[in-house]
Short mmCIF file of N, CA and C in Angstrom, two decimals:
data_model
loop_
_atom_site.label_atom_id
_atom_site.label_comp_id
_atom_site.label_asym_id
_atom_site.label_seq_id
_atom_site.Cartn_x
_atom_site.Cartn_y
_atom_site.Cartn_z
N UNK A 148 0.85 -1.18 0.00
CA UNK A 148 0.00 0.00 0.00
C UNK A 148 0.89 1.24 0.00
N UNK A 149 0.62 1.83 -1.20
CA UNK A 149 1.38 3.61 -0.71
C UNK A 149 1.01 4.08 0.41
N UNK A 150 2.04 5.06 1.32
CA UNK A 150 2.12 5.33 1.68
C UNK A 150 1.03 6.47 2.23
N UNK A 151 0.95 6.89 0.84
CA UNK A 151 -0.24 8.17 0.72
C UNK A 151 -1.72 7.96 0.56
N UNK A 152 -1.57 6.69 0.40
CA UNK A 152 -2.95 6.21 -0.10
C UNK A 152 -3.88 6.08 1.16
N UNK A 153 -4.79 6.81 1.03
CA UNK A 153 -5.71 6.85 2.48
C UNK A 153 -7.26 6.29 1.80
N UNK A 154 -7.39 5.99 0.47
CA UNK A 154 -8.84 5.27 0.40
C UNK A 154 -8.82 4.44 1.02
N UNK A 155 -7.82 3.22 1.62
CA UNK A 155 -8.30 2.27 2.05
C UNK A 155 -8.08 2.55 3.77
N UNK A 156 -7.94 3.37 4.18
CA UNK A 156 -7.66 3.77 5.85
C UNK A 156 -9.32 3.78 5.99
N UNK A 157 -9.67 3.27 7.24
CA UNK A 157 -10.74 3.14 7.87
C UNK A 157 -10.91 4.48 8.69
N UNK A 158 -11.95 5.18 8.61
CA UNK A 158 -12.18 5.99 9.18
C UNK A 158 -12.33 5.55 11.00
N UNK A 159 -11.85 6.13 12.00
CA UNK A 159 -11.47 5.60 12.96
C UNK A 159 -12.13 6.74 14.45
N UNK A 160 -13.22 5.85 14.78
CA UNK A 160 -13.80 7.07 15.97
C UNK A 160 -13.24 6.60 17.38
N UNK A 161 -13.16 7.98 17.73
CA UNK A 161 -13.15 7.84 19.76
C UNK A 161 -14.57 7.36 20.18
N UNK A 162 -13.81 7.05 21.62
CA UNK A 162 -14.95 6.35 22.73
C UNK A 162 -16.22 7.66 22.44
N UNK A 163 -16.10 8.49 22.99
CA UNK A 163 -16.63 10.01 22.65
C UNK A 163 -17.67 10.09 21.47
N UNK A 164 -17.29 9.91 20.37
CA UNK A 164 -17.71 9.56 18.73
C UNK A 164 -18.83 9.05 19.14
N UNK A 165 -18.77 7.92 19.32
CA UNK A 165 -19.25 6.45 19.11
C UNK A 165 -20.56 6.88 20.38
N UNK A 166 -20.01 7.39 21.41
CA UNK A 166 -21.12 7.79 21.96
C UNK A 166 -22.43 8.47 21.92
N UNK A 167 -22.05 9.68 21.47
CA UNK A 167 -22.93 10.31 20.53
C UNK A 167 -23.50 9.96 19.71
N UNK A 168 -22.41 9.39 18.96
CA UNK A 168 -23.44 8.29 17.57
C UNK A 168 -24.50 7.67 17.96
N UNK A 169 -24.10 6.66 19.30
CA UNK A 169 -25.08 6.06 19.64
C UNK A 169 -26.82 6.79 20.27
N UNK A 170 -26.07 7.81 20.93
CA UNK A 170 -26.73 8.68 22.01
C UNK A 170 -26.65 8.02 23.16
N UNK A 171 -25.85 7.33 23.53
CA UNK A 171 -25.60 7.08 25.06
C UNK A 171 -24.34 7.63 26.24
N UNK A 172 -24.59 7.62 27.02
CA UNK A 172 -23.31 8.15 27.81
C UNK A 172 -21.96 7.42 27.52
N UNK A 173 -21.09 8.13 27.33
CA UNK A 173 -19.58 7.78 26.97
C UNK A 173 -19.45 6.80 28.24
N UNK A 174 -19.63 6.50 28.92
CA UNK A 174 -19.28 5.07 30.37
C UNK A 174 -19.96 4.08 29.26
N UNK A 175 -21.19 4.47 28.96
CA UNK A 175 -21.71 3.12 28.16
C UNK A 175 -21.13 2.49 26.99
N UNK A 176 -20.44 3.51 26.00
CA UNK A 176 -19.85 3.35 25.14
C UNK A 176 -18.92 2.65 25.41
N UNK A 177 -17.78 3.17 26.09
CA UNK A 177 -16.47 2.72 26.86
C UNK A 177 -16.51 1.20 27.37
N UNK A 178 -17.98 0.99 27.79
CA UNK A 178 -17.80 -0.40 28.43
C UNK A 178 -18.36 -1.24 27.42
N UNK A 179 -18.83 -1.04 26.21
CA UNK A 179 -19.58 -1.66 25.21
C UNK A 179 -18.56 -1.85 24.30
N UNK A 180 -17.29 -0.83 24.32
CA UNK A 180 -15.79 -1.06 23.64
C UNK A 180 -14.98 -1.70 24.23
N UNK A 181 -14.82 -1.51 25.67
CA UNK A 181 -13.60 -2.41 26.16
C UNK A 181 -14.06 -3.53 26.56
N UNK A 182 -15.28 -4.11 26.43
CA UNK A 182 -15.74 -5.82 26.70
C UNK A 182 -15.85 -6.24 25.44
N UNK A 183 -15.40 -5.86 24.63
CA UNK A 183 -15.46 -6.40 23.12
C UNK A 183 -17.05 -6.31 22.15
N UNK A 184 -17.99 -5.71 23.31
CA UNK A 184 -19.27 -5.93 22.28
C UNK A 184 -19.25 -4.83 20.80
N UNK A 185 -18.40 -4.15 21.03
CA UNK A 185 -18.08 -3.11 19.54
C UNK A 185 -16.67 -3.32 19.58
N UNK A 186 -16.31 -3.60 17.91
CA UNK A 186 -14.65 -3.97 18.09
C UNK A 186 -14.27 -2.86 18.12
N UNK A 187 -13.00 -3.18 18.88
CA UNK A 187 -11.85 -1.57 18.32
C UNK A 187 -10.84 -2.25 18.60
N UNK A 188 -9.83 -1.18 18.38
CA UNK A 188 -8.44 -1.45 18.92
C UNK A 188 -7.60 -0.49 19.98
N UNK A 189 -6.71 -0.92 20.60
CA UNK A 189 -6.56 0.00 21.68
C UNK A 189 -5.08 0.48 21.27
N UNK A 190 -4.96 1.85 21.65
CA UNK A 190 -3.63 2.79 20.98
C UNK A 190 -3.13 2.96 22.22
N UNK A 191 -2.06 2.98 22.70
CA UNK A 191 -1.69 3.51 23.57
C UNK A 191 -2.70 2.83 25.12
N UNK A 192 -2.88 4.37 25.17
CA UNK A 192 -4.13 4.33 26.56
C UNK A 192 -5.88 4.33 26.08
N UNK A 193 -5.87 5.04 24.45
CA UNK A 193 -6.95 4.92 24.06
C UNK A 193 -7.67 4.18 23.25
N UNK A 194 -8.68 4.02 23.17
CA UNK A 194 -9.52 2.72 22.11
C UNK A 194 -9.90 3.67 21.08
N UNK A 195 -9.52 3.07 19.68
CA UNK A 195 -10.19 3.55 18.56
C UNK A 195 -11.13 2.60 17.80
N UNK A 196 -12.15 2.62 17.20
CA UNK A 196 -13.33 1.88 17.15
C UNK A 196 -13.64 2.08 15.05
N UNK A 197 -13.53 1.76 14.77
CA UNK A 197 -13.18 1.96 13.37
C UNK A 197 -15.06 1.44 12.77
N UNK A 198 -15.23 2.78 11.83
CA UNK A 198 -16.76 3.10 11.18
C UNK A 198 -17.54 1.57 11.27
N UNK A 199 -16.65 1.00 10.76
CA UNK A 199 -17.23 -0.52 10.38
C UNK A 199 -17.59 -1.41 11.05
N UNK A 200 -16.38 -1.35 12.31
CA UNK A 200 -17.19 -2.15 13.49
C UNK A 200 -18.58 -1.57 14.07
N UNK A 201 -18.43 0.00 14.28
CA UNK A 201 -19.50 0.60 15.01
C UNK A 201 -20.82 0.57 14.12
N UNK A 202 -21.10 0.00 12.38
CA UNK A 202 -21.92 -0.34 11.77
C UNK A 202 -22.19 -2.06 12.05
N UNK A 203 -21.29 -2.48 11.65
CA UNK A 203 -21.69 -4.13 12.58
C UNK A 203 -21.74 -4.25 13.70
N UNK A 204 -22.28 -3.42 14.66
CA UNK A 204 -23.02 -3.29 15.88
C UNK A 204 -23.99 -3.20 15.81
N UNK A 205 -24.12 -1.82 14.90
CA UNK A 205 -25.59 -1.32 15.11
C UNK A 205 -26.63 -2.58 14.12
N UNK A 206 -26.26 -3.30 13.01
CA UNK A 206 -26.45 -4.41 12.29
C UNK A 206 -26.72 -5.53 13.01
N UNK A 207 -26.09 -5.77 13.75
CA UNK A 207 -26.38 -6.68 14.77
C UNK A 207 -27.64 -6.37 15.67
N UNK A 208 -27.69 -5.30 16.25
CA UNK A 208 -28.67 -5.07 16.67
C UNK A 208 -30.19 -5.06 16.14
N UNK A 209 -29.90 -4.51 15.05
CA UNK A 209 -31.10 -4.48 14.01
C UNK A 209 -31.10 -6.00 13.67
N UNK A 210 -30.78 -7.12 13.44
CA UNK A 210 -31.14 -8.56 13.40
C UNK A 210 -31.20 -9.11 14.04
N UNK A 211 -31.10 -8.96 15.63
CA UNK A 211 -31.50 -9.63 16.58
C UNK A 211 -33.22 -8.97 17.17
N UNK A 212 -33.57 -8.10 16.96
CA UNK A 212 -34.36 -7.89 17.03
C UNK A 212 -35.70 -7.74 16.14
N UNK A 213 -35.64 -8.13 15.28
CA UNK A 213 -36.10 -7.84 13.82
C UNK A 213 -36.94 -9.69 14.26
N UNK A 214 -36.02 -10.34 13.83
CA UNK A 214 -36.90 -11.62 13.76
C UNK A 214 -37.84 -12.39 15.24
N UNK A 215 -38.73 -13.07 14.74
CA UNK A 215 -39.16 -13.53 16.15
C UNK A 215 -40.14 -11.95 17.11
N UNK A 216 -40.24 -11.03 16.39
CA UNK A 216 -40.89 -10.04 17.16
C UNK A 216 -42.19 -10.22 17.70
N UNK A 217 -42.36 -10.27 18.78
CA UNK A 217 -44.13 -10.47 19.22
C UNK A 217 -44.98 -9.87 19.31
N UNK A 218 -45.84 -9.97 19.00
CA UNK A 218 -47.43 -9.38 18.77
C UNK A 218 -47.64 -8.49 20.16
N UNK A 219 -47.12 -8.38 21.22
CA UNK A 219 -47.67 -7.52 22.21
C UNK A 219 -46.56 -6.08 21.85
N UNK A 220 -45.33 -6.27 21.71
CA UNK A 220 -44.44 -4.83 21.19
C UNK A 220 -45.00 -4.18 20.91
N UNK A 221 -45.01 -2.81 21.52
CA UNK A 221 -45.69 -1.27 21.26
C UNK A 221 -45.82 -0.65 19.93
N UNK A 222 -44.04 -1.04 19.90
CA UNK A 222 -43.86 0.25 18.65
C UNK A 222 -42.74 -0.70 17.85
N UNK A 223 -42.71 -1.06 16.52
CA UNK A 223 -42.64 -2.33 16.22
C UNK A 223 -41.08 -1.57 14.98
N UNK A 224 -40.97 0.11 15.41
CA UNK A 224 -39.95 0.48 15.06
C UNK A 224 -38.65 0.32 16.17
N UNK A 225 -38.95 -0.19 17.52
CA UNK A 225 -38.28 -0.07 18.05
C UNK A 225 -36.86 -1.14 18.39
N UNK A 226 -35.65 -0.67 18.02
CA UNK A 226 -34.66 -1.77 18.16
C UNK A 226 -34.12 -1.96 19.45
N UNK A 227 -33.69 -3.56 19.95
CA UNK A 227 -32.48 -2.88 20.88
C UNK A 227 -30.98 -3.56 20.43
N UNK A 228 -30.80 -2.69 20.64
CA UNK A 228 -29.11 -3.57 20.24
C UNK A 228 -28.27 -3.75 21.54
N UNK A 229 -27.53 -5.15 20.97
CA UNK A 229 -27.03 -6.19 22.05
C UNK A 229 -26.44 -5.04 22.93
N UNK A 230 -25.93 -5.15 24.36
CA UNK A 230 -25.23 -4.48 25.28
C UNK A 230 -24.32 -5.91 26.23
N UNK A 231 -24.45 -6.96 25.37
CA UNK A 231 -23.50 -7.77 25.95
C UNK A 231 -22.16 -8.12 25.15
#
């Protein structure tokens, strides 16, 4: 790979990012990154969480909840995604 070549660099978010993204508190994020349920990788002291994992999360979530849905659910837009 050149050197310069950044199409194939993964765009790469903080704990922080990912929080927001989600809309949950950065503790939640943080512990949803460092137990492995969203991949990342850890730099130093900090975890970086790269676009793709934090989309095969939210993917995950959306297919675990999607199938098998039961007839009493309120609001049948509503997802949850894994937190284990």
């Amino acid at each position: 790979m050149d050197k310069h070549d950044t199409s194939r660099t993964p765009k790469l978010l903080t704990v922080r990012e990912v929080a927001d993204l989600l809309r949950v508190h950065p503790r939640t994020a943080y512990r949803l990154v460092s137990e492995g349920s969203i991949g990342a990788i850890k730099i130093g002291t900090q975890w970086r969480v790269p676009e793709s994992a934090l989309m095969e999360y939210i993917e995950r979530g959306l297919r675990e909840s999607s199938p098998g849905r039961k007839k009493r659910d309120k609001d049948p837009r509503q997802y949850k995604l894994p937190m284990e």
